[in-house]
Short mmCIF file of C-alpha atoms in Angstrom, two decimals:
data_model
loop_
_atom_site.label_atom_id
_atom_site.label_comp_id
_atom_site.label_asym_id
_atom_site.label_seq_id
_atom_site.Cartn_x
_atom_site.Cartn_y
_atom_site.Cartn_z
CA MET R 12 57.20 156.42 111.49
CA ALA R 13 57.34 156.70 107.71
CA ALA R 14 60.41 156.04 105.59
CA PRO R 15 61.95 159.21 104.07
CA ALA R 16 61.12 160.30 100.54
CA ALA R 17 63.37 159.01 97.79
CA GLY R 18 64.37 162.55 96.78
CA ALA R 19 66.49 163.12 99.89
CA ARG R 20 68.72 160.08 99.61
CA ALA R 21 71.93 161.53 101.00
CA ALA R 22 70.46 162.48 104.35
CA ALA R 23 67.63 159.97 104.48
CA PRO R 24 69.34 156.99 106.16
CA ALA R 25 70.88 159.03 108.97
CA ARG R 26 67.64 160.92 109.61
CA ALA R 27 65.53 157.76 109.59
CA ALA R 28 67.88 156.05 112.04
CA ALA R 29 67.79 159.06 114.35
CA GLU R 30 64.00 158.95 114.40
CA VAL R 31 63.86 155.35 115.65
CA PRO R 32 64.18 155.34 119.46
CA ALA R 33 66.76 152.92 120.82
CA ALA R 34 65.87 149.97 123.03
CA THR R 35 62.15 150.37 122.22
CA LEU R 36 59.91 148.33 119.95
CA THR R 37 58.92 150.75 117.18
CA ARG R 38 56.44 150.35 114.35
CA ILE R 39 57.86 151.41 110.96
CA THR R 40 55.55 152.42 108.11
CA GLY R 41 56.26 153.21 104.49
CA PHE R 42 59.18 150.80 104.35
CA GLY R 43 58.67 149.77 100.73
CA ALA R 44 56.70 147.29 98.61
CA ASN R 45 54.29 145.44 100.88
CA PRO R 46 51.77 143.53 98.75
CA SER R 47 50.05 141.73 101.65
CA GLY R 48 49.85 144.60 104.13
CA LEU R 49 52.26 143.31 106.76
CA GLU R 50 53.22 145.51 109.68
CA MET R 51 56.89 146.07 110.52
CA TYR R 52 58.20 146.38 114.06
CA LEU R 53 61.84 147.18 114.76
CA TYR R 54 64.14 146.86 117.76
CA VAL R 55 67.46 148.73 117.69
CA PRO R 56 69.65 148.33 120.80
CA GLU R 57 71.36 151.23 122.55
CA THR R 58 74.76 149.89 121.50
CA VAL R 59 74.10 148.88 117.89
CA THR R 60 77.35 147.90 116.20
CA ASP R 61 78.83 149.44 113.07
CA ARG R 62 77.54 147.61 109.98
CA PRO R 63 75.21 145.60 112.23
CA ALA R 64 73.80 142.16 111.64
CA VAL R 65 70.02 141.87 111.19
CA VAL R 66 67.76 139.12 112.56
CA VAL R 67 64.21 138.73 111.21
CA ALA R 68 62.11 137.09 113.97
CA VAL R 69 58.86 135.71 112.53
CA HIS R 70 55.84 134.96 114.72
CA TYR R 71 53.55 131.92 114.94
CA CYS R 72 49.88 131.67 113.86
CA THR R 73 47.63 133.84 116.08
CA GLY R 74 50.73 135.79 117.08
CA SER R 75 52.10 139.20 116.14
CA GLY R 76 55.34 141.09 115.91
CA PRO R 77 54.90 142.58 119.42
CA ALA R 78 54.07 139.11 120.80
CA MET R 79 57.25 137.72 119.24
CA TYR R 80 59.17 140.62 120.77
CA SER R 81 57.82 140.03 124.27
CA GLY R 82 57.81 136.22 124.12
CA THR R 83 61.37 135.58 122.91
CA GLU R 84 64.81 136.74 123.98
CA TYR R 85 66.00 138.21 120.68
CA ALA R 86 65.74 141.84 121.88
CA ARG R 87 67.75 141.00 125.00
CA LEU R 88 70.33 139.23 122.85
CA ALA R 89 70.42 142.27 120.56
CA ASP R 90 71.24 144.40 123.60
CA ARG R 91 74.14 142.07 124.35
CA TYR R 92 75.55 141.59 120.86
CA GLY R 93 74.56 144.76 118.99
CA PHE R 94 72.42 143.39 116.14
CA ILE R 95 69.03 144.73 114.96
CA VAL R 96 65.78 142.73 115.10
CA ILE R 97 62.88 143.01 112.64
CA TYR R 98 59.51 141.63 113.81
CA PRO R 99 57.10 141.24 110.84
CA SER R 100 53.43 141.11 111.83
CA VAL R 101 50.52 139.60 109.87
CA THR R 102 47.33 141.64 109.51
CA ARG R 103 45.07 138.99 107.91
CA ALA R 104 42.48 137.38 110.19
CA SER R 105 44.31 134.06 110.67
CA LYS R 106 47.50 135.80 111.82
CA CYS R 107 49.35 133.10 109.83
CA PHE R 108 52.03 133.89 107.27
CA ASP R 109 51.45 132.97 103.63
CA VAL R 110 53.74 130.01 102.94
CA SER R 111 51.25 128.32 100.60
CA SER R 112 50.47 130.48 97.58
CA PRO R 113 52.38 130.35 94.29
CA GLN R 114 53.21 134.04 94.83
CA ALA R 115 54.89 133.31 98.16
CA LEU R 116 56.98 130.45 96.80
CA ARG R 117 58.97 132.35 94.21
CA ARG R 118 61.39 135.23 94.41
CA ASP R 119 59.65 138.62 94.20
CA GLY R 120 56.39 136.83 93.48
CA GLY R 121 54.48 138.98 95.93
CA SER R 122 52.70 138.25 99.21
CA ASP R 123 54.45 138.10 102.60
CA PRO R 124 58.04 137.23 101.58
CA ALA R 125 58.22 140.32 99.34
CA GLY R 126 57.08 142.55 102.21
CA ILE R 127 59.64 141.05 104.58
CA LYS R 128 62.35 141.57 101.96
CA SER R 129 61.34 145.26 101.84
CA MET R 130 61.77 145.45 105.62
CA VAL R 131 65.27 144.01 105.32
CA ASP R 132 66.12 146.45 102.54
CA TRP R 133 64.89 149.39 104.62
CA VAL R 134 66.98 148.41 107.62
CA SER R 135 70.01 147.64 105.45
CA GLN R 136 69.91 151.11 103.91
CA THR R 137 69.03 152.99 107.07
CA TYR R 138 71.64 151.36 109.29
CA ARG R 139 74.15 150.31 106.63
CA ALA R 140 73.78 146.73 107.79
CA ASP R 141 76.29 144.05 106.87
CA PRO R 142 74.77 142.32 103.80
CA GLY R 143 76.60 139.11 104.71
CA ARG R 144 74.91 138.89 108.13
CA ILE R 145 71.16 138.89 107.52
CA PHE R 146 69.34 136.04 109.28
CA ALA R 147 65.81 134.68 109.76
CA THR R 148 64.24 132.70 112.57
CA GLY R 149 60.68 131.78 113.41
CA ILE R 150 58.28 129.58 115.32
CA SER R 151 55.57 127.38 113.68
CA SER R 152 54.14 129.56 110.89
CA GLY R 153 57.25 131.70 111.35
CA ALA R 154 59.41 128.60 111.01
CA MET R 155 57.68 127.78 107.74
CA MET R 156 58.29 131.37 106.62
CA THR R 157 61.97 131.01 107.58
CA ASN R 158 62.21 128.10 105.14
CA VAL R 159 60.43 130.18 102.49
CA LEU R 160 62.61 133.26 102.96
CA LEU R 161 65.81 131.22 102.61
CA GLY R 162 64.43 129.60 99.46
CA ASP R 163 63.15 132.79 97.84
CA TYR R 164 66.10 134.99 98.80
CA PRO R 165 69.28 132.88 99.10
CA ASP R 166 71.33 135.94 98.17
CA VAL R 167 69.88 137.93 101.09
CA PHE R 168 69.89 135.53 104.05
CA ALA R 169 73.06 133.92 105.40
CA ALA R 170 71.30 131.40 107.66
CA GLY R 171 68.01 130.54 109.31
CA ALA R 172 66.69 128.79 112.41
CA ALA R 173 63.24 127.18 112.14
CA PHE R 174 61.42 126.01 115.28
CA ALA R 175 58.65 123.45 114.49
CA GLY R 176 58.27 124.12 110.77
CA VAL R 177 58.02 122.25 107.49
CA PRO R 178 60.17 122.19 104.33
CA PHE R 179 60.01 124.90 101.69
CA GLY R 180 57.06 124.18 99.40
CA CYS R 181 55.50 121.52 101.64
CA PHE R 182 52.49 123.73 102.47
CA ALA R 183 51.91 124.72 98.83
CA THR R 184 48.28 125.00 97.73
CA THR R 185 46.57 126.24 94.57
CA ASP R 186 43.02 126.76 95.87
CA GLY R 187 43.67 129.81 98.01
CA SER R 188 43.75 127.82 101.22
CA GLU R 189 46.39 128.68 103.83
CA TRP R 190 46.41 125.15 105.24
CA ASN R 191 47.83 121.93 103.78
CA SER R 192 46.57 118.99 105.84
CA ALA R 193 48.82 116.39 104.21
CA CYS R 194 51.94 118.38 104.98
CA ALA R 195 50.80 119.13 108.53
CA ALA R 196 50.21 115.41 109.07
CA GLY R 197 53.74 114.58 107.92
CA THR R 198 52.58 112.54 104.94
CA VAL R 199 54.23 114.63 102.21
CA ILE R 200 57.36 112.58 101.55
CA ARG R 201 59.76 113.42 98.72
CA THR R 202 63.28 112.54 97.68
CA PRO R 203 66.08 114.90 98.67
CA ARG R 204 66.45 115.99 95.05
CA GLN R 205 62.73 116.73 94.73
CA TRP R 206 62.80 118.85 97.89
CA GLY R 207 66.00 120.57 96.75
CA ASP R 208 64.52 121.32 93.34
CA LEU R 209 61.64 123.17 95.00
CA VAL R 210 64.14 125.49 96.69
CA ARG R 211 66.23 125.92 93.56
CA GLY R 212 63.09 126.63 91.52
CA ALA R 213 62.18 129.61 93.72
CA HIS R 214 65.13 131.56 92.33
CA PRO R 215 66.38 129.67 89.27
CA GLY R 216 69.05 132.22 88.41
CA HIS R 217 70.89 131.92 91.73
CA THR R 218 74.33 130.33 91.45
CA GLY R 219 75.99 131.58 94.64
CA PRO R 220 76.23 130.17 98.16
CA ARG R 221 73.10 128.91 99.91
CA PRO R 222 71.99 129.87 103.43
CA ARG R 223 72.80 127.51 106.27
CA MET R 224 69.81 126.04 108.09
CA GLN R 225 69.11 125.00 111.68
CA VAL R 226 65.85 123.06 112.24
CA TRP R 227 64.14 122.12 115.53
CA HIS R 228 61.23 119.72 116.11
CA GLY R 229 59.51 117.84 118.93
CA THR R 230 58.83 114.14 118.51
CA GLN R 231 55.26 114.55 119.84
CA ASP R 232 54.27 117.54 117.71
CA GLN R 233 50.56 117.06 116.96
CA THR R 234 50.18 120.19 114.80
CA LEU R 235 53.05 119.83 112.34
CA ARG R 236 54.04 116.21 112.70
CA TYR R 237 57.57 115.04 113.43
CA PRO R 238 58.29 113.50 109.96
CA ASN R 239 58.59 117.09 108.71
CA LEU R 240 61.94 117.35 110.49
CA GLY R 241 63.38 114.53 108.40
CA GLU R 242 62.00 116.10 105.23
CA GLU R 243 63.61 119.44 106.11
CA ILE R 244 66.93 117.66 106.61
CA LYS R 245 66.57 115.97 103.23
CA GLN R 246 65.78 119.29 101.57
CA TRP R 247 68.58 121.41 102.97
CA THR R 248 71.30 118.76 102.74
CA ASP R 249 70.41 118.39 99.05
CA VAL R 250 70.46 122.16 98.58
CA HIS R 251 73.96 122.24 100.07
CA GLY R 252 75.08 119.10 98.27
CA VAL R 253 76.10 117.35 101.50
CA SER R 254 75.47 113.86 102.81
CA GLN R 255 72.32 112.98 104.75
CA THR R 256 74.54 110.98 107.08
CA PRO R 257 75.39 113.14 110.11
CA ALA R 258 78.98 114.28 110.37
CA PHE R 259 78.43 114.94 114.08
CA THR R 260 75.90 113.81 116.70
CA ASP R 261 75.58 114.80 120.36
CA SER R 262 73.03 115.54 123.10
CA PRO R 263 73.50 119.13 124.32
CA GLN R 264 70.66 118.67 126.85
CA PRO R 265 68.79 115.64 128.19
CA GLY R 266 66.26 114.47 125.61
CA TRP R 267 67.86 116.47 122.81
CA THR R 268 69.59 114.89 119.83
CA ARG R 269 71.63 117.27 117.71
CA THR R 270 72.93 116.22 114.32
CA ARG R 271 75.11 118.21 111.92
CA TYR R 272 75.48 117.65 108.20
CA GLY R 273 78.33 118.70 105.95
CA GLY R 274 80.44 119.83 108.91
CA THR R 275 81.04 119.22 112.60
CA GLY R 276 81.28 122.72 114.04
CA ASP R 277 78.76 125.29 115.25
CA ARG R 278 78.33 126.63 111.72
CA ALA R 279 77.72 123.41 109.79
CA PRO R 280 75.64 123.81 106.61
CA VAL R 281 72.70 122.01 108.23
CA GLU R 282 71.98 121.38 111.91
CA ALA R 283 68.95 119.56 113.35
CA ILE R 284 67.78 119.34 116.96
CA SER R 285 65.21 116.67 117.84
CA LEU R 286 63.45 117.05 121.22
CA ALA R 287 62.15 113.77 122.65
CA GLY R 288 58.60 114.06 123.98
CA ALA R 289 58.21 117.73 123.06
CA GLY R 290 55.04 118.96 121.39
CA HIS R 291 54.42 121.82 118.98
CA ASP R 292 55.01 124.54 121.57
CA LEU R 293 58.63 123.53 121.96
CA TYR R 294 60.23 126.97 121.98
CA ALA R 295 61.69 127.88 125.37
CA SER R 296 64.01 130.53 126.73
CA GLY R 297 67.60 129.77 125.82
CA MET R 298 66.82 128.32 122.42
CA GLY R 299 67.12 131.74 120.80
CA GLU R 300 70.65 132.00 122.09
CA ARG R 301 71.47 128.69 120.41
CA ALA R 302 70.09 130.08 117.16
CA ILE R 303 72.24 133.21 117.57
CA ALA R 304 75.28 130.97 118.14
CA PHE R 305 74.47 129.07 114.94
CA PHE R 306 74.35 132.42 113.14
CA GLY R 307 77.76 133.30 114.60
CA LEU R 308 76.46 136.41 116.37
CA ASP R 309 77.38 135.50 119.95
CA ALA R 310 80.71 136.64 121.33
CA ALA R 311 81.48 133.13 122.56
CA GLY R 312 80.69 131.53 119.24
CA PRO R 313 82.84 131.32 116.14
CA ALA R 314 83.52 134.65 114.50
CA PRO R 315 82.07 135.40 111.09
CA GLN R 316 84.39 134.82 108.17
CA PRO R 317 86.74 137.73 107.46
CA PRO R 318 85.19 140.16 105.00
CA ALA R 319 86.53 139.83 101.50
CA GLY R 320 87.34 142.66 99.14
CA PRO R 321 87.01 142.35 95.39
CA CYS R 322 88.23 139.05 94.00
CA LYS R 323 88.74 137.35 90.66
CA VAL R 324 88.69 133.67 89.75
CA THR R 325 89.98 132.05 86.57
CA VAL R 326 89.42 128.37 85.80
CA THR R 327 91.08 126.07 83.31
CA THR R 328 89.55 122.62 82.76
CA ASN R 329 90.79 119.52 81.00
CA ALA R 330 88.13 116.87 80.32
CA TRP R 331 88.04 113.35 78.91
CA ASN R 332 85.37 110.64 78.63
CA THR R 333 83.91 110.69 82.16
CA GLY R 334 86.61 112.63 84.02
CA LEU R 335 88.08 116.12 84.31
CA THR R 336 90.60 118.24 86.16
CA ALA R 337 90.20 121.92 86.96
CA SER R 338 92.86 124.46 87.91
CA VAL R 339 91.43 127.42 89.84
CA THR R 340 93.32 130.67 90.45
CA LEU R 341 91.87 132.96 93.11
CA THR R 342 93.19 136.54 93.20
CA ASN R 343 92.55 139.17 95.87
CA THR R 344 91.90 142.28 93.78
CA GLY R 345 91.11 144.42 96.81
CA THR R 346 93.33 146.73 98.85
CA THR R 347 93.35 144.81 102.14
CA THR R 348 94.80 141.44 103.10
CA VAL R 349 92.39 138.51 103.49
CA ASN R 350 93.48 136.37 106.44
CA GLY R 351 91.61 133.12 106.09
CA TRP R 352 89.44 132.40 103.08
CA LYS R 353 86.64 130.16 101.94
CA LEU R 354 85.92 129.80 98.24
CA THR R 355 82.42 128.56 97.45
CA PHE R 356 81.16 127.33 94.08
CA THR R 357 78.55 124.98 92.65
CA LEU R 358 79.54 122.07 90.45
CA PRO R 359 77.40 121.48 87.35
CA ALA R 360 74.90 118.64 87.63
CA GLY R 361 76.49 115.22 87.24
CA GLN R 362 79.95 116.24 88.45
CA THR R 363 81.44 114.63 91.57
CA LEU R 364 84.76 115.53 93.17
CA THR R 365 87.22 112.66 93.54
CA GLY R 366 90.25 114.60 94.77
CA GLY R 367 91.89 117.98 94.99
CA TRP R 368 94.99 119.98 95.85
CA GLY R 369 95.83 123.34 97.39
CA ALA R 370 92.74 123.28 99.59
CA THR R 371 90.39 121.09 101.60
CA TYR R 372 87.03 120.53 99.94
CA ALA R 373 83.73 120.17 101.82
CA SER R 374 81.13 118.22 99.80
CA ALA R 375 81.83 116.21 96.66
CA SER R 376 78.89 117.52 94.60
CA GLY R 377 76.51 120.44 94.47
CA THR R 378 77.75 123.40 96.49
CA VAL R 379 81.45 122.97 97.34
CA THR R 380 83.47 124.98 99.85
CA ALA R 381 87.27 125.07 99.53
CA THR R 382 89.30 126.11 102.58
CA PRO R 383 93.05 126.82 102.48
CA ALA R 384 95.91 124.48 103.13
CA PRO R 385 98.17 125.38 106.10
CA TYR R 386 100.52 127.31 103.84
CA ASN R 387 98.20 129.47 101.70
CA GLY R 388 95.55 130.97 103.99
CA THR R 389 96.65 134.59 103.58
CA LEU R 390 95.99 136.62 100.44
CA ALA R 391 97.71 139.99 100.23
CA PRO R 392 96.32 142.64 97.84
CA ASN R 393 96.82 141.53 94.23
CA ALA R 394 98.15 138.16 95.41
CA GLY R 395 96.74 134.91 94.12
CA VAL R 396 96.56 131.27 95.07
CA THR R 397 96.11 128.28 92.77
CA LEU R 398 94.15 125.22 93.77
CA GLY R 399 92.47 122.48 91.81
CA TYR R 400 90.34 119.39 91.80
CA GLN R 401 89.58 116.17 89.96
CA ALA R 402 86.01 115.11 89.21
CA THR R 403 83.92 112.65 87.31
CA HIS R 404 81.10 113.84 85.05
CA THR R 405 78.13 112.41 83.19
CA GLY R 406 78.41 114.64 80.13
CA ASP R 407 78.67 118.20 81.42
CA SER R 408 82.37 118.92 81.94
CA ALA R 409 82.02 122.71 82.23
CA ALA R 410 83.66 124.75 84.96
CA PRO R 411 81.51 126.33 87.70
CA SER R 412 80.01 129.61 86.51
CA ALA R 413 80.22 131.55 89.78
CA PHE R 414 82.50 131.75 92.81
CA ALA R 415 82.25 133.54 96.15
CA LEU R 416 85.11 134.45 98.51
CA ASN R 417 83.92 134.49 102.12
CA GLY R 418 80.39 135.10 100.83
CA THR R 419 81.31 137.87 98.37
CA ALA R 420 80.83 137.13 94.67
CA CYS R 421 84.00 137.14 92.58
CA VAL R 422 84.54 138.28 89.02
CA THR R 423 85.22 135.30 86.76
CA GLY R 424 87.20 135.15 83.56
#
């Protein structure tokens, strides 16, 4: 099935959607820029929701999109919860995704990530998908690609779940090779900041929220060694500006250790599951449902944040020597009431929160999320709320340059 021509834009999305049979794995062609010749397979349930969520399910080396479809439960979960699943499929001989080349490790650099982004764009236009609920998950090579997609396109993906992968940039090579033996062996060790800088360098202009990440690994993985789990944790906690010390630890199943960073609930910024004694082929039925719960797509899990209409933020700062205060006014400039809000922003380098008022603040540096006090969680149209914080600084006392309300960017000024 080919995507419609650009000249018939008004009718194109509806016609394209009508031509994709429901509850059937369908190959889509002509979906957009595809520099590495990936194939796109799509699963749309019978009862797809309005403004549906989209899950990109990425296969392992030697696999394919159809194999990922038949070997995981994401299509069955889509039937239950109404989201759409994209299954990218490699056509090169190795059947491994490119997570190594310089082109793959930067936004719109070409290779596989650019093709997968085109698939997401096609589905988003055709089905008017919710731009705040685009997710990626994968196994092995697909897990590595999940890390890459979240690094390259932090403004596209809301969260990812990586089963037996490695950090973003760990598999980087410059000789054309797809394989990085040092990374596979778990001997590529970096500081959290170094790992975080690799992610930030993929899209240097991004100042908005970062995708949440769930990572899984077996302690006896002989293909991509277990130290890679710890390096992934270092990377994504640094990206989110949260502590590497778990805020929550439990054992949801015998032999499993689950740790959460930067939060204690099902939608913490970073979640890691370590499987004692498990090898590389750790994925089993039921794990996909846990990934869907982390995404917030299961009916039993926490609901996504309420959608936000247009918003505006103004900031006034007062700085001295090594300290500052900031007064932040958030205004709902839309036409509907926002019941429950989260305001996300990134502090300039060197700034550390020491206190605040009018909200509860998650993280003291890097990406900060402010949630309302008991008395100011509702924002009527044209209503505003004022909150503020105190911070130390090492020279840069500027205010954050960008804010997002429940994932939607706000006008500043």
